[in-house]
Amino acid sequence: MTSTDTSESADARAASGPAAAADSVSELDPIIGLEQGLVILWRRVRGLIRDRASAVHPKLDPVCYPMLMILRRADAVAMADLHADLGIEKSTLTRRIDSTVRLGLVERTPDPNDARARLLALTPACRQRLSELESVHTEQWRTRLSDWDSTDIRRLNELLGRLGDSIEVHDG
């Protein structure tokens, strides 16, 4: 059984019982519906991240995958910048970095601007692996959204950005 099958089974179970009663409340209050939808989406995205992390390295903890995605955007990143982007405790970040270093996915390099600091970067092998997987992941999204209009996809991106900004402004 795939993670998608499991997700669909869970969604079918959620369609009856207490969840169905909650759906009637969410129809009256769109914010409750949003919260419920985000919980379902979060569960599904966690499954995607788990699968993507294991595709990078079988021993990669899925919680480290977002860090790799951030490191992928630049040649090297200061730990302080990574800390700000991820919004996690420094000790937690250090453990995640240590884990990915042990797996050969991330390396620490001296910061040329601060002899006390270290920069973090993907290893060439990890960067190559992520590049290989990007085309696979892009094609998976194209398949999932094949019946969507490109305008809807752009609008979803816009709305997700607004939602993220709203969360950051009010909770960050």
PDB file of C-alpha atoms in Angstrom:
ATOM      1  CA  MET A   1       0.000   0.000   0.000  1.00  0.00           C
ATOM      2  CA  THR A   2       1.438   3.390  -0.951  1.00  0.00           C
ATOM      3  CA  SER A   3       1.302   6.531   1.149  1.00  0.00           C
ATOM      4  CA  THR A   4      -1.275   7.864  -1.322  1.00  0.00           C
ATOM      5  CA  ASP A   5      -3.468   4.792  -0.754  1.00  0.00           C
ATOM      6  CA  THR A   6      -3.144   5.282   2.985  1.00  0.00           C
ATOM      7  CA  SER A   7      -4.040   8.963   2.669  1.00  0.00           C
ATOM      8  CA  GLU A   8      -7.086   8.193   0.554  1.00  0.00           C
ATOM      9  CA  SER A   9      -8.258   5.529   3.047  1.00  0.00           C
ATOM     10  CA  ALA A  10      -7.864   7.981   5.917  1.00  0.00           C
ATOM     11  CA  ASP A  11      -9.777  10.608   3.938  1.00  0.00           C
ATOM     12  CA  ALA A  12     -12.615   8.131   3.321  1.00  0.00           C
ATOM     13  CA  ARG A  13     -12.814   7.336   7.042  1.00  0.00           C
ATOM     14  CA  ALA A  14     -12.788  11.054   7.844  1.00  0.00           C
ATOM     15  CA  ALA A  15     -15.839  11.574   5.602  1.00  0.00           C
ATOM     16  CA  SER A  16     -18.068   9.882   8.183  1.00  0.00           C
ATOM     17  CA  GLY A  17     -18.575  10.224  11.908  1.00  0.00           C
ATOM     18  CA  PRO A  18     -17.315  13.237  13.872  1.00  0.00           C
ATOM     19  CA  ALA A  19     -15.498  14.619  10.825  1.00  0.00           C
ATOM     20  CA  ALA A  20     -18.753  14.787   8.879  1.00  0.00           C
ATOM     21  CA  ALA A  21     -20.355  16.765  11.703  1.00  0.00           C
ATOM     22  CA  ALA A  22     -17.377  19.109  11.705  1.00  0.00           C
ATOM     23  CA  ASP A  23     -17.848  19.619   7.951  1.00  0.00           C
ATOM     24  CA  SER A  24     -21.294  21.092   8.541  1.00  0.00           C
ATOM     25  CA  VAL A  25     -19.748  23.591  10.989  1.00  0.00           C
ATOM     26  CA  SER A  26     -16.992  24.451   8.481  1.00  0.00           C
ATOM     27  CA  GLU A  27     -19.649  25.262   5.881  1.00  0.00           C
ATOM     28  CA  LEU A  28     -20.956  27.947   8.227  1.00  0.00           C
ATOM     29  CA  ASP A  29     -17.517  29.305   9.160  1.00  0.00           C
ATOM     30  CA  PRO A  30     -14.899  29.365   6.395  1.00  0.00           C
ATOM     31  CA  ILE A  31     -12.088  29.808   8.941  1.00  0.00           C
ATOM     32  CA  ILE A  32     -12.978  26.468  10.540  1.00  0.00           C
ATOM     33  CA  GLY A  33     -13.010  24.947   7.064  1.00  0.00           C
ATOM     34  CA  LEU A  34      -9.596  26.450   6.383  1.00  0.00           C
ATOM     35  CA  GLU A  35      -8.187  24.978   9.596  1.00  0.00           C
ATOM     36  CA  GLN A  36      -9.591  21.546   8.741  1.00  0.00           C
ATOM     37  CA  GLY A  37      -8.265  21.744   5.198  1.00  0.00           C
ATOM     38  CA  LEU A  38      -4.813  22.761   6.395  1.00  0.00           C
ATOM     39  CA  VAL A  39      -4.666  19.796   8.789  1.00  0.00           C
ATOM     40  CA  ILE A  40      -5.452  17.391   5.937  1.00  0.00           C
ATOM     41  CA  LEU A  41      -3.000  19.137   3.631  1.00  0.00           C
ATOM     42  CA  TRP A  42      -0.293  19.127   6.307  1.00  0.00           C
ATOM     43  CA  ARG A  43      -0.674  15.368   6.773  1.00  0.00           C
ATOM     44  CA  ARG A  44      -0.395  14.771   3.035  1.00  0.00           C
ATOM     45  CA  VAL A  45       2.594  17.098   2.657  1.00  0.00           C
ATOM     46  CA  ARG A  46       4.363  15.316   5.529  1.00  0.00           C
ATOM     47  CA  GLY A  47       3.978  12.121   3.503  1.00  0.00           C
ATOM     48  CA  LEU A  48       5.450  13.815   0.430  1.00  0.00           C
ATOM     49  CA  ILE A  49       8.379  15.147   2.445  1.00  0.00           C
ATOM     50  CA  ARG A  50       8.991  11.714   3.956  1.00  0.00           C
ATOM     51  CA  ASP A  51       9.115  10.174   0.473  1.00  0.00           C
ATOM     52  CA  ARG A  52      11.329  12.930  -0.897  1.00  0.00           C
ATOM     53  CA  ALA A  53      13.734  12.712   2.032  1.00  0.00           C
ATOM     54  CA  SER A  54      14.161   8.973   1.554  1.00  0.00           C
ATOM     55  CA  ALA A  55      14.769   9.530  -2.173  1.00  0.00           C
ATOM     56  CA  VAL A  56      17.667  11.842  -1.276  1.00  0.00           C
ATOM     57  CA  HIS A  57      19.125   9.370   1.231  1.00  0.00           C
ATOM     58  CA  PRO A  58      17.447   6.368   2.877  1.00  0.00           C
ATOM     59  CA  LYS A  59      18.595   7.487   6.337  1.00  0.00           C
ATOM     60  CA  LEU A  60      17.659  11.165   5.953  1.00  0.00           C
ATOM     61  CA  ASP A  61      15.213  12.267   8.642  1.00  0.00           C
ATOM     62  CA  PRO A  62      12.297  13.997   6.864  1.00  0.00           C
ATOM     63  CA  VAL A  63      12.561  17.000   9.225  1.00  0.00           C
ATOM     64  CA  CYS A  64      15.925  17.751   7.563  1.00  0.00           C
ATOM     65  CA  TYR A  65      14.483  17.963   4.044  1.00  0.00           C
ATOM     66  CA  PRO A  66      13.307  21.611   4.283  1.00  0.00           C
ATOM     67  CA  MET A  67      16.830  22.573   5.390  1.00  0.00           C
ATOM     68  CA  LEU A  68      18.265  20.963   2.257  1.00  0.00           C
ATOM     69  CA  MET A  69      15.775  22.913   0.133  1.00  0.00           C
ATOM     70  CA  ILE A  70      16.923  26.172   1.724  1.00  0.00           C
ATOM     71  CA  LEU A  71      20.598  25.285   1.266  1.00  0.00           C
ATOM     72  CA  ARG A  72      19.886  24.446  -2.361  1.00  0.00           C
ATOM     73  CA  ARG A  73      18.996  28.084  -3.100  1.00  0.00           C
ATOM     74  CA  ALA A  74      22.544  29.329  -2.437  1.00  0.00           C
ATOM     75  CA  ASP A  75      26.157  28.219  -2.631  1.00  0.00           C
ATOM     76  CA  ALA A  76      26.600  28.592   1.133  1.00  0.00           C
ATOM     77  CA  VAL A  77      24.411  29.827   3.992  1.00  0.00           C
ATOM     78  CA  ALA A  78      25.316  31.163   7.420  1.00  0.00           C
ATOM     79  CA  MET A  79      23.817  29.193  10.289  1.00  0.00           C
ATOM     80  CA  ALA A  80      22.110  32.373  11.552  1.00  0.00           C
ATOM     81  CA  ASP A  81      20.329  32.778   8.208  1.00  0.00           C
ATOM     82  CA  LEU A  82      19.301  29.131   8.166  1.00  0.00           C
ATOM     83  CA  HIS A  83      18.058  29.487  11.735  1.00  0.00           C
ATOM     84  CA  ALA A  84      15.927  32.499  10.728  1.00  0.00           C
ATOM     85  CA  ASP A  85      14.506  30.716   7.663  1.00  0.00           C
ATOM     86  CA  LEU A  86      13.578  27.533   9.525  1.00  0.00           C
ATOM     87  CA  GLY A  87      12.396  29.164  12.752  1.00  0.00           C
ATOM     88  CA  ILE A  88      13.634  26.345  14.987  1.00  0.00           C
ATOM     89  CA  GLU A  89      15.786  26.291  18.106  1.00  0.00           C
ATOM     90  CA  LYS A  90      19.534  26.569  17.499  1.00  0.00           C
ATOM     91  CA  SER A  91      20.185  23.265  19.279  1.00  0.00           C
ATOM     92  CA  THR A  92      17.631  21.542  17.031  1.00  0.00           C
ATOM     93  CA  LEU A  93      19.225  23.101  13.963  1.00  0.00           C
ATOM     94  CA  THR A  94      22.681  21.960  15.097  1.00  0.00           C
ATOM     95  CA  ARG A  95      21.431  18.368  15.474  1.00  0.00           C
ATOM     96  CA  ARG A  96      19.902  18.482  12.006  1.00  0.00           C
ATOM     97  CA  ILE A  97      23.077  19.879  10.507  1.00  0.00           C
ATOM     98  CA  ASP A  98      25.182  17.240  12.285  1.00  0.00           C
ATOM     99  CA  SER A  99      22.869  14.514  10.970  1.00  0.00           C
ATOM    100  CA  THR A 100      23.123  15.687   7.359  1.00  0.00           C
ATOM    101  CA  VAL A 101      26.908  16.139   7.651  1.00  0.00           C
ATOM    102  CA  ARG A 102      27.230  12.517   8.849  1.00  0.00           C
ATOM    103  CA  LEU A 103      25.187  11.387   5.832  1.00  0.00           C
ATOM    104  CA  GLY A 104      27.495  13.302   3.472  1.00  0.00           C
ATOM    105  CA  LEU A 105      24.752  15.696   2.347  1.00  0.00           C
ATOM    106  CA  VAL A 106      25.950  18.946   3.947  1.00  0.00           C
ATOM    107  CA  GLU A 107      29.391  20.343   4.654  1.00  0.00           C
ATOM    108  CA  ARG A 108      30.655  23.114   6.890  1.00  0.00           C
ATOM    109  CA  THR A 109      33.126  25.594   5.453  1.00  0.00           C
ATOM    110  CA  PRO A 110      34.916  28.548   7.053  1.00  0.00           C
ATOM    111  CA  ASP A 111      33.176  31.895   6.632  1.00  0.00           C
ATOM    112  CA  PRO A 112      35.636  34.167   4.801  1.00  0.00           C
ATOM    113  CA  ASN A 113      34.095  37.200   6.550  1.00  0.00           C
ATOM    114  CA  ASP A 114      34.170  35.817  10.101  1.00  0.00           C
ATOM    115  CA  ALA A 115      36.881  33.422  11.258  1.00  0.00           C
ATOM    116  CA  ARG A 116      34.655  32.240  14.121  1.00  0.00           C
ATOM    117  CA  ALA A 117      31.697  31.313  11.918  1.00  0.00           C
ATOM    118  CA  ARG A 118      31.034  28.449   9.537  1.00  0.00           C
ATOM    119  CA  LEU A 119      28.964  28.407   6.396  1.00  0.00           C
ATOM    120  CA  LEU A 120      26.787  25.479   5.431  1.00  0.00           C
ATOM    121  CA  ALA A 121      26.532  24.120   1.932  1.00  0.00           C
ATOM    122  CA  LEU A 122      25.209  21.080   0.172  1.00  0.00           C
ATOM    123  CA  THR A 123      27.876  18.612  -0.873  1.00  0.00           C
ATOM    124  CA  PRO A 124      28.261  18.329  -4.647  1.00  0.00           C
ATOM    125  CA  ALA A 125      26.746  14.824  -4.496  1.00  0.00           C
ATOM    126  CA  CYS A 126      23.683  16.076  -2.604  1.00  0.00           C
ATOM    127  CA  ARG A 127      23.247  19.049  -4.940  1.00  0.00           C
ATOM    128  CA  GLN A 128      23.404  16.659  -7.909  1.00  0.00           C
ATOM    129  CA  ARG A 129      20.893  14.270  -6.322  1.00  0.00           C
ATOM    130  CA  LEU A 130      18.451  17.107  -5.612  1.00  0.00           C
ATOM    131  CA  SER A 131      18.789  18.310  -9.214  1.00  0.00           C
ATOM    132  CA  GLU A 132      18.012  14.811 -10.478  1.00  0.00           C
ATOM    133  CA  LEU A 133      14.974  14.577  -8.235  1.00  0.00           C
ATOM    134  CA  GLU A 134      13.681  18.029  -9.173  1.00  0.00           C
ATOM    135  CA  SER A 135      12.600  16.902 -12.636  1.00  0.00           C
ATOM    136  CA  VAL A 136      10.860  13.850 -11.145  1.00  0.00           C
ATOM    137  CA  HIS A 137       9.037  15.987  -8.577  1.00  0.00           C
ATOM    138  CA  THR A 138       8.078  18.581 -11.173  1.00  0.00           C
ATOM    139  CA  GLU A 139       6.613  15.866 -13.388  1.00  0.00           C
ATOM    140  CA  GLN A 140       4.692  14.434 -10.417  1.00  0.00           C
ATOM    141  CA  TRP A 141       3.137  17.851  -9.792  1.00  0.00           C
ATOM    142  CA  ARG A 142       2.319  18.251 -13.482  1.00  0.00           C
ATOM    143  CA  THR A 143       0.506  14.905 -13.354  1.00  0.00           C
ATOM    144  CA  ARG A 144      -1.338  15.728 -10.104  1.00  0.00           C
ATOM    145  CA  LEU A 145      -2.470  19.086 -11.467  1.00  0.00           C
ATOM    146  CA  SER A 146      -2.993  18.051 -15.084  1.00  0.00           C
ATOM    147  CA  ASP A 147      -6.700  18.873 -14.920  1.00  0.00           C
ATOM    148  CA  TRP A 148      -6.054  22.281 -13.350  1.00  0.00           C
ATOM    149  CA  ASP A 149      -6.040  25.460 -15.401  1.00  0.00           C
ATOM    150  CA  SER A 150      -2.684  27.286 -15.229  1.00  0.00           C
ATOM    151  CA  THR A 151      -4.555  30.358 -13.977  1.00  0.00           C
ATOM    152  CA  ASP A 152      -5.796  28.336 -10.992  1.00  0.00           C
ATOM    153  CA  ILE A 153      -2.259  27.166 -10.209  1.00  0.00           C
ATOM    154  CA  ARG A 154      -0.959  30.733 -10.337  1.00  0.00           C
ATOM    155  CA  ARG A 155      -3.841  31.879  -8.128  1.00  0.00           C
ATOM    156  CA  LEU A 156      -3.115  29.078  -5.640  1.00  0.00           C
ATOM    157  CA  ASN A 157       0.532  30.185  -5.484  1.00  0.00           C
ATOM    158  CA  GLU A 158      -0.603  33.744  -4.849  1.00  0.00           C
ATOM    159  CA  LEU A 159      -3.061  32.727  -2.141  1.00  0.00           C
ATOM    160  CA  LEU A 160      -0.529  30.444  -0.426  1.00  0.00           C
ATOM    161  CA  GLY A 161       1.917  33.350  -0.382  1.00  0.00           C
ATOM    162  CA  ARG A 162      -0.697  35.618   1.168  1.00  0.00           C
ATOM    163  CA  LEU A 163      -1.618  32.985   3.722  1.00  0.00           C
ATOM    164  CA  GLY A 164       2.035  32.471   4.637  1.00  0.00           C
ATOM    165  CA  ASP A 165       2.540  36.209   4.969  1.00  0.00           C
ATOM    166  CA  SER A 166      -0.549  36.474   7.189  1.00  0.00           C
ATOM    167  CA  ILE A 167       0.703  33.719   9.461  1.00  0.00           C
ATOM    168  CA  GLU A 168       4.162  35.274   9.681  1.00  0.00           C
ATOM    169  CA  VAL A 169       2.865  38.786  10.383  1.00  0.00           C
ATOM    170  CA  HIS A 170       0.433  37.683  13.087  1.00  0.00           C
ATOM    171  CA  ASP A 171       2.349  34.777  14.629  1.00  0.00           C
ATOM    172  CA  GLY A 172       5.994  35.514  13.803  1.00  0.00           C
TER     173      GLY A 172
END
